Amino acid sequence: MNLDAICDCGGKVNVNDWQLNRGGLFYHKEVDNVLFLQTDYPFSLTEVSLFNCAMPGAIAVMNLQHLINCMEMQLKILRRHDKPVTISGICNDRDYFSVRKMVCEFILYFRTYMNSIRWDLSTLEAAIPEINKDIDTLFDSIKRFFSTLRTFPDSTLLYAASNIGNKCKQPEFHMYHIHIELRWFFITLIYARTTWYQYSIHTQLEELENTFAIVISDLIYAALKVFERLSLNWTMDLTQKTPYNCTCIRELWLMLQIFIDSLEERLKTKIRSNYEQVEKILKVYVCKGGKDGERDELDTELKIIIPLLHDLIINWWQPRISVISFLWDCFHKRLDQPFLQQTSGPWALSVEKKTAADILKQSNDRIDGKFEQTKESSYSLFLYLLGTFLKKYSKTDVKYWNQVKGRVYTKFSKSKVEEFSESGLYNFISLFITLAVSADTTNVCLTMLELLPSTHEANNENNRKYNLVWKGKLTCLLLFSEKGLSFDPIIGYFTETINLISCRKDEISRSMMTNFVDVLNKILTDNEKMDLGEHHFVGGWIDRYLLECPKNRISTLLVMLVNVFEMCVTLQVCGNSDGARKMLDALWCFVASRVRQLVFDPVLTGDNYKNISKLAVIFTLEAVRDSSTAKKYKHSAVSLFQHFAASIFVKDIRITQCYLTLILEDSQAVQNLKKEIPNFDTILIQAWIKCSIVGYGTYKEELKILQHYITGLDEIKEIFISDNDLQEFRNNSNEPILTFIISFMKKQNLLKSEQEKIQHTGKCKAYFKNLEKWVLLPITEETKDSEVAFWIYRCLGTLILCISPTLYTKNQPNDMLRTLVNKVILVPENSTQPYIKQLGKKIFSMVILGLEKLNIKGDILLQAMIRDIFDQYLPILITEINNGGNFRVSDMLLKCFKEAKCEFMRSIFETLMSNFYNISSDNVMHKHSNLITWLIKTLLKEGKKYPKYTVEHIVQICSPHIFGCYVKVHDHHPHKLHTIDFISDVVKSPYYEEDRIIREKFQAAVSTMVQKYLTLNTQPTFEFIRSVLPIKKDMIISLFPQIETVVSQAEQYRRHNAVSLRFMWNQLKKHMLNMNNRS
C-alpha cells in the first residue's frame, strides 16, 4: 500500500514554466486515486506504520481516536512556528519533514480505508455507526488546524517557498506545506464520505461544497497577500504575476480545478461562477467614482481590472452583458478625454498620421489579441473585451448584440458627436468600428455614418477634425470590402463628398482625396470578383484628381486603374460578370478621355508613362473586343490607336514606344488591329522613325521590337538595294535610323523610271509626314545642350543631306523640305526658341550640302531660303576673337566650300555678295559684309585646302563688290584696308600663281573697276591704284594706257574733272618714277 504522497516544493512560480514537480501530489496520481477508485484493497494482508507504530491495516482504524490524538500532537509541534520568527535564523535539529509525513500517511491510510468499504454495503452499514463519531472528530480537528492559516505572519506566506523542496530545514516551510497537503486530503476525505451515501436517500453534497468554499477561500486569502504587496502601476504586466506563493499552491489549484470539473460531470453540485459577486463589486466601483471619472487612479485601475474580467467573461463564465454595461458606464461620458488614447506601442501614432487602414487594422488586431496589453489604454482594453465578447456571442444569440446596441446607441446623437474634439471623434470611431467588426457590420456602419458630421464644410480651421471624420467613413468602406458586403447601402454617404472635395484646391481636400484613393485601391485590389458595386466609386473625380494631386500620387491612381481594368477584362472574357461589365462601363465613361489627354501633359506623364501606355493599350484592345461600348462613349479602336501611336501632340515619346511594344507582343492583337486599321503598318513605321529620332536614350529593347516588326514588312525590304544593306539595318542597334535614311537615298539614286521615283517619293513623304511638328518637342532651353538635342539635329542633318530632293517640291511654298528647314533651322524674330540656331549651327554644312542637290537657279523660293539661312547663321559661324578685330570662321561653314561643287559654290558666292556685300545710299555697308570679308580671307589663305574654282569664283564674283564698296566708303573706313589685304591675299594664292586664267580674270576685275570709277570717283580710284602699286606693280603698269585714254577723253570733251584727272594722273606717274629711282 502506497502512502507516500506529499508535496515537494519547487520554490517560487515562474509564469513561463508550467512543468509540475515530479515529487508532488499530482505526479503521485492523487487526482486519479480519488476519482478512479480501486475495487480491491488488501488490508487483511497489509501492515501499516502510523506514527512510528506498526499495526495491521485491517484493524488500525479501530484505534481512530488514538490516531487522531497522535495527529493533533504532531500538528501542535508544527504550530509552534506559526508566530513571527526570523526565517533565516538557526534551526533546531528536529526533523519537521518526518512530522509532516506522519500526518499525511495517517490521512492517506484512513482515506484508503474509507474508499475500500464503499463497495461493500454490508460492511459499510456495520462500520459507519462505529466510526462515524470519530470521523467527525477527525474532521473537526482538521478544520481547527485550517483556521490557524489566518494567523500566519505575511512573511510565512510570502517567503516559505524553497527551491530545494523537502530538504529545507525551516519549520515554517513545513508548517505552511502541511496546510496545503491537508486541504487537498480533507477535500478527498469529505468526498469519500459523501460517496458512502450514494445508495441512501440522504446527500452529503452540501458538506462537500462548503469544504470547497473553505479551501478556495483560504487559497484566495493567500493569493491576496501576494497582490497586496504590488504597487498600483498599470505599466506592470500583471500577466507576469501569479496568485501562487509556491509551486505547491499552483499544483493544488490545478487539482481542484480538475476535481471540480469532474464532479460537475458526475454530480449536480451548487458550484457556480462568481459572476454575480464580480458584478456587485463592479456596480459599487462604478457608483463610487468610476462612472464620472472622479478619481485620478481610475484609468490605472481599469487597465488592471479589464484584462482579468476579459479572461473570466470570455473563457469561463456564461455570457451576460451586465459587466460590460458597468464598464461602458466608466467611459461613455469621458470619450472626449485624450488620456484614453494609446500612448505607446505600434499604434501610438498621432491621429493625424493614422490612415483608415490603420484604424481598421488596429481594431482587428485588438479583437484578435494581437497587441501588448501593457501598452494599451483602459479604453482600448475595454474595446478589446467588447469586441471579443460580441465576436463570440453575437452570432449565436442576437439578444447580446441587441443589449449592447441599445446601451451604446442611446448615448450618442448627431449634435453630440459633432461637438466632439479630435480625441473624442477618434474614440467614437474606434468604438463603432469595433462593433462593426464583431457584430452587425451594416447596421453599425450606417449608424456611424449617420452620426458623423458632414465633411462638406471642411476648412483650414477644423481640417484635422474633418480629416479624421473622413477617415472614419472610409474605414467603413474597408470593412464592407473585408466582409464582402455590397456597397449599395452606404454609397450615398460618399459619392457627393468625393465629387465635392475633388473640385477643391485646398490642402485638406487634397489630403482627403489621397486617403480615398488609398482606400479605393485596397478595395479594388482585395476583391477579385468586382461584385460589391465598386463601379460606383469611379467617376469624374479621376480627371480632377490627376490635375490637382501631388505628382508622386499619380502613379498610385494609374496603377490602380490598370489593375482593375485588367481584372474586369479577364472576368468578362472568362464569364459574363455583371460587376465587371458595370466597372468597364464606368472606365469608358470617366477614364478613357482622361487617358487620351494625359499624353499631352509631360508634367503628369513623367515616370508614369508605362502605366499610361498600359491603360492606352487596354482601352485600344477592349475597343476591338467590345466596340459597341467604346462607340457608346465616342471612342473606337481606330481613333485610339491613331491617337496614341500617331498623334503629333504626344509629348513623351516613351508612351508611343511602350504602347506599340505592348501591342506587338500580342500577335492576336496585331491581327485584330490590322483588320480595323488599313494603314497600321505605315503608322508603325512612322512611330519607329519618331521613336528613333526623339527617343534617344530610351529603352533600346522596346525600339528593337518595333524595328524587328517593320524589318519584316515588304515595303521596308524594298527600300534596301541589297541584302547586305538590309542586314546592316537589322544589326545596327545604335543608329538604325541613319542607315534607313541613307538607304532611302541609295534607292532614289538607282531608280530610272519617273513612275518609280514618284512612288518612292510618296512612300518617303508618308513615312516622314509631320516630322517638323514633333521633332523639336524634346528640345527646350534646359535640354538644348543635351545628347538628345544633338542626336535629333544629327538625324535632321542626315535627312536633309541625303533625301532633300525627295522631300522637296518645286514652286510649292509649303513643301516638306522648306517647312522642315523653316522649323528646325530658321528662327523667326522674337522667337521663344533662340537656341535652335546653336543646334542648327552643328548641322549647317549638312543642310547647305543637302540643298546643293536641288536646282537652285530656277527656284526663287529656294534661293530666298538659302539667303535667309546665311543671313541668320553668318554671325554665329564667323565670330570675333577676344574683341580684337580678328574673326574665326567655323569649320561647319568652311566645310561647305570644301565639298560644294563648282556651280553650287558659285551660287553661294552670288547669294552672299548680292545680298550682304553692298552699300546703302548713306554709304553704310551691310552688317554681314565684314564677316564675308573674313570668310573670303580665310578661304584664300588656306591655299589648296579648297578647290581651285573657289578662288576663281572669289576673283570673278566677289572682286567687283569689294572694289565697288572701296570707292564709296569714307577715307578711314576699315574696308579700304580690307580691300588692299584682299588683293594681297589673291595675289599670294597658289592658284593665282599657277593658273593664267585666274590671273587674267583678276586683272580684268581691276581694270573694270578702274574704267568704271576713275571718272566719277577719281580720288578713291587713284588711291586704290596707288595702294595696289606696291603689291602688284605690273598689274598697275598694264593699266596705264587705259588710264591715259580716260584722262585724254575727259580733256577732249572738257569735262569738269579733266584738270583734276590730269593732275592725279601726273602725280601717280611721278610717284612711280620715284619708286623706280628708290629701287
XYZ file of C-alpha atoms in Angstrom, residues 697-973:
277
model
C 18.379 57.186 -74.637
C 15.085 55.388 -74.012
C 14.772 51.610 -73.699
C 16.545 50.117 -76.701
C 14.836 46.770 -76.252
C 11.451 48.339 -76.956
C 12.856 50.103 -80.003
C 14.300 46.797 -81.216
C 10.842 45.232 -81.036
C 9.460 47.984 -83.266
C 12.426 47.712 -85.625
C 12.065 43.932 -85.804
C 8.451 44.308 -86.838
C 8.988 46.875 -89.594
C 12.018 44.975 -90.906
C 9.697 42.132 -91.758
C 7.438 44.361 -93.900
C 7.798 44.041 -97.672
C 7.559 47.789 -98.201
C 10.586 48.274 -95.958
C 12.572 45.473 -97.567
C 12.085 47.179 -100.950
C 13.980 50.243 -99.733
C 17.248 48.374 -99.348
C 19.069 47.761 -102.604
C 20.953 44.719 -101.300
C 20.705 42.043 -98.628
C 23.831 43.441 -97.036
C 22.161 46.804 -96.545
C 19.108 45.116 -95.035
C 21.293 43.051 -92.740
C 23.199 46.143 -91.676
C 19.903 47.820 -90.873
C 18.830 44.868 -88.743
C 22.107 44.648 -86.871
C 22.722 48.350 -86.369
C 21.429 48.701 -82.850
C 22.853 52.165 -82.264
C 21.928 54.220 -85.310
C 19.419 52.281 -87.440
C 17.539 55.427 -88.421
C 20.658 56.828 -90.145
C 21.097 53.576 -92.063
C 17.437 53.792 -93.025
C 17.790 57.353 -94.373
C 20.942 56.555 -96.312
C 19.252 53.500 -97.840
C 16.395 55.722 -98.963
C 18.927 57.935 -100.762
C 20.618 54.978 -102.417
C 17.305 53.637 -103.637
C 16.303 57.016 -105.023
C 19.559 57.318 -106.941
C 19.041 53.931 -108.599
C 15.500 54.500 -109.801
C 15.160 55.034 -113.543
C 11.536 55.499 -114.446
C 9.594 58.531 -113.419
C 6.785 56.347 -112.079
C 9.137 54.555 -109.688
C 10.551 57.831 -108.496
C 7.062 59.186 -107.829
C 6.132 56.081 -105.834
C 9.366 56.189 -103.881
C 8.888 59.874 -103.134
C 5.322 59.257 -101.962
C 6.461 56.487 -99.636
C 9.200 58.689 -98.197
C 6.841 61.586 -97.578
C 4.335 59.254 -95.951
C 6.928 57.872 -93.563
C 8.302 61.282 -92.578
C 4.919 63.001 -92.537
C 4.539 65.735 -89.896
C 8.201 65.376 -88.945
C 8.562 69.095 -88.404
C 5.625 69.106 -85.967
C 7.082 66.706 -83.437
C 10.826 66.633 -83.959
C 11.600 69.561 -81.664
C 9.280 68.578 -78.807
C 12.043 67.168 -76.557
C 14.240 70.236 -77.025
C 13.817 73.093 -74.590
C 16.018 75.765 -73.086
C 17.037 73.254 -70.421
C 17.814 70.404 -72.831
C 19.412 72.378 -75.660
C 22.892 71.122 -74.755
C 21.877 67.529 -74.119
C 22.788 64.447 -76.108
C 19.157 64.118 -77.134
C 19.173 67.531 -78.785
C 22.427 66.807 -80.598
C 21.130 63.427 -81.790
C 17.893 64.922 -83.111
C 19.791 67.512 -85.151
C 22.196 64.914 -86.384
C 19.243 62.943 -87.721
C 17.757 66.087 -89.246
C 21.057 66.957 -90.894
C 21.378 63.446 -92.315
C 17.810 63.597 -93.573
C 18.309 66.910 -95.397
C 21.723 65.910 -96.714
C 20.545 62.574 -98.112
C 16.955 62.915 -99.267
C 16.320 66.612 -99.749
C 15.324 66.038 -103.413
C 12.710 63.523 -102.238
C 11.285 65.897 -99.668
C 11.332 68.961 -101.940
C 8.594 70.009 -104.314
C 9.365 72.949 -106.599
C 7.126 76.005 -106.564
C 5.168 74.655 -103.581
C 5.556 77.098 -100.677
C 4.666 74.520 -98.022
C 6.616 71.535 -99.292
C 8.118 69.212 -96.681
C 11.718 70.357 -97.073
C 11.039 74.071 -96.888
C 8.672 73.573 -93.969
C 11.242 71.454 -92.152
C 14.055 73.973 -92.716
C 11.857 76.844 -91.580
C 11.038 74.891 -88.431
C 14.393 73.473 -87.367
C 16.949 75.851 -88.934
C 15.452 79.273 -89.400
C 14.378 81.203 -86.324
C 11.827 83.980 -86.763
C 12.293 87.269 -84.975
C 11.143 87.361 -81.332
C 11.166 83.579 -81.258
C 10.946 81.729 -77.950
C 13.443 79.199 -79.288
C 16.658 81.153 -79.931
C 18.706 78.065 -79.014
C 17.700 76.481 -82.333
C 20.453 78.441 -84.058
C 23.098 76.884 -81.840
C 21.824 73.433 -82.743
C 21.385 74.328 -86.390
C 24.977 75.550 -86.457
C 26.136 71.962 -85.830
C 24.473 70.685 -88.996
C 24.895 73.828 -91.135
C 27.130 72.170 -93.720
C 24.784 69.156 -93.971
C 21.853 71.461 -94.680
C 23.705 73.543 -97.280
C 25.169 70.488 -98.997
C 21.763 68.862 -98.950
C 20.282 71.870 -100.726
C 23.067 71.589 -103.307
C 21.227 68.595 -104.745
C 18.345 70.816 -105.770
C 18.106 73.106 -108.800
C 18.632 76.456 -107.149
C 18.938 78.647 -110.218
C 15.422 78.160 -111.368
C 13.716 78.379 -107.987
C 13.276 81.818 -106.445
C 11.783 80.364 -103.240
C 14.774 78.105 -102.742
C 17.174 80.977 -103.342
C 15.351 83.050 -100.756
C 15.571 80.205 -98.229
C 19.343 79.877 -98.747
C 19.681 83.621 -98.376
C 17.759 83.510 -95.092
C 19.897 80.659 -93.807
C 23.119 82.577 -94.417
C 21.591 85.741 -93.039
C 20.878 84.027 -89.704
C 23.938 81.821 -89.422
C 26.811 84.003 -90.657
C 27.032 85.856 -87.304
C 27.324 82.609 -85.352
C 29.564 80.811 -87.837
C 32.032 83.693 -88.084
C 32.846 85.056 -84.679
C 35.200 87.681 -83.339
C 38.230 86.559 -81.327
C 38.537 88.253 -77.947
C 37.134 91.533 -79.292
C 40.429 92.115 -81.069
C 39.059 92.798 -84.536
C 40.056 89.384 -85.844
C 37.493 86.719 -86.681
C 37.367 82.929 -86.695
C 35.382 81.083 -89.348
C 33.629 77.912 -88.191
C 34.671 74.604 -89.701
C 30.981 73.935 -90.417
C 30.901 76.873 -92.792
C 34.269 76.106 -94.364
C 33.159 72.514 -94.951
C 30.539 73.806 -97.359
C 33.291 75.315 -99.531
C 35.417 72.218 -99.317
C 32.720 69.855 -100.541
C 30.405 72.002 -102.650
C 30.559 71.593 -106.388
C 31.562 74.419 -108.705
C 28.154 75.642 -109.778
C 26.636 75.463 -106.322
C 29.605 77.301 -104.872
C 29.145 79.981 -107.500
C 25.525 80.307 -106.404
C 26.630 80.626 -102.788
C 29.050 83.444 -103.601
C 26.467 85.164 -105.726
C 23.948 84.933 -102.887
C 26.426 86.241 -100.354
C 27.742 89.120 -102.435
C 24.457 90.250 -103.924
C 22.581 90.207 -100.627
C 25.152 91.037 -97.981
C 28.068 92.779 -99.665
C 26.673 96.121 -100.694
C 26.480 99.666 -99.510
C 23.397 101.685 -98.741
C 22.523 105.138 -100.030
C 24.091 106.711 -96.968
C 27.344 104.834 -97.638
C 26.862 102.241 -94.841
C 27.933 98.710 -95.643
C 25.775 95.668 -94.845
C 26.254 94.225 -91.317
C 27.487 90.925 -92.765
C 29.996 92.391 -95.219
C 32.851 92.293 -92.747
C 32.027 88.651 -91.931
C 32.107 87.734 -95.596
C 35.402 89.568 -95.974
C 36.884 87.348 -93.266
C 35.366 84.281 -94.895
C 36.995 85.181 -98.233
C 40.242 85.973 -96.457
C 40.197 82.537 -94.753
C 39.423 80.714 -97.992
C 42.264 82.458 -99.787
C 44.815 81.966 -97.023
C 44.086 78.250 -96.679
C 45.630 77.745 -100.098
C 44.925 74.434 -101.736
C 42.659 73.068 -98.990
C 39.806 74.244 -101.156
C 39.115 73.616 -104.848
C 40.668 75.946 -107.410
C 37.256 77.115 -108.522
C 36.827 78.612 -105.066
C 39.493 81.217 -105.837
C 38.184 81.612 -109.360
C 34.691 82.417 -108.053
C 36.107 84.808 -105.483
C 38.050 86.673 -108.185
C 35.226 86.766 -110.627
C 32.187 87.271 -108.322
C 33.499 88.855 -105.151
C 36.063 91.305 -106.562
C 33.601 93.726 -108.215
C 31.574 94.035 -104.968
C 34.675 94.538 -102.882
C 36.089 97.190 -105.242
C 32.728 98.923 -105.569
C 32.436 99.346 -101.823
C 36.006 100.588 -101.636
C 35.368 103.715 -103.707
C 32.142 104.536 -101.873
C 33.137 104.338 -98.222
C 34.749 107.223 -96.365
C 38.510 107.670 -96.278
C 39.125 105.972 -92.923
C 36.715 103.083 -93.317
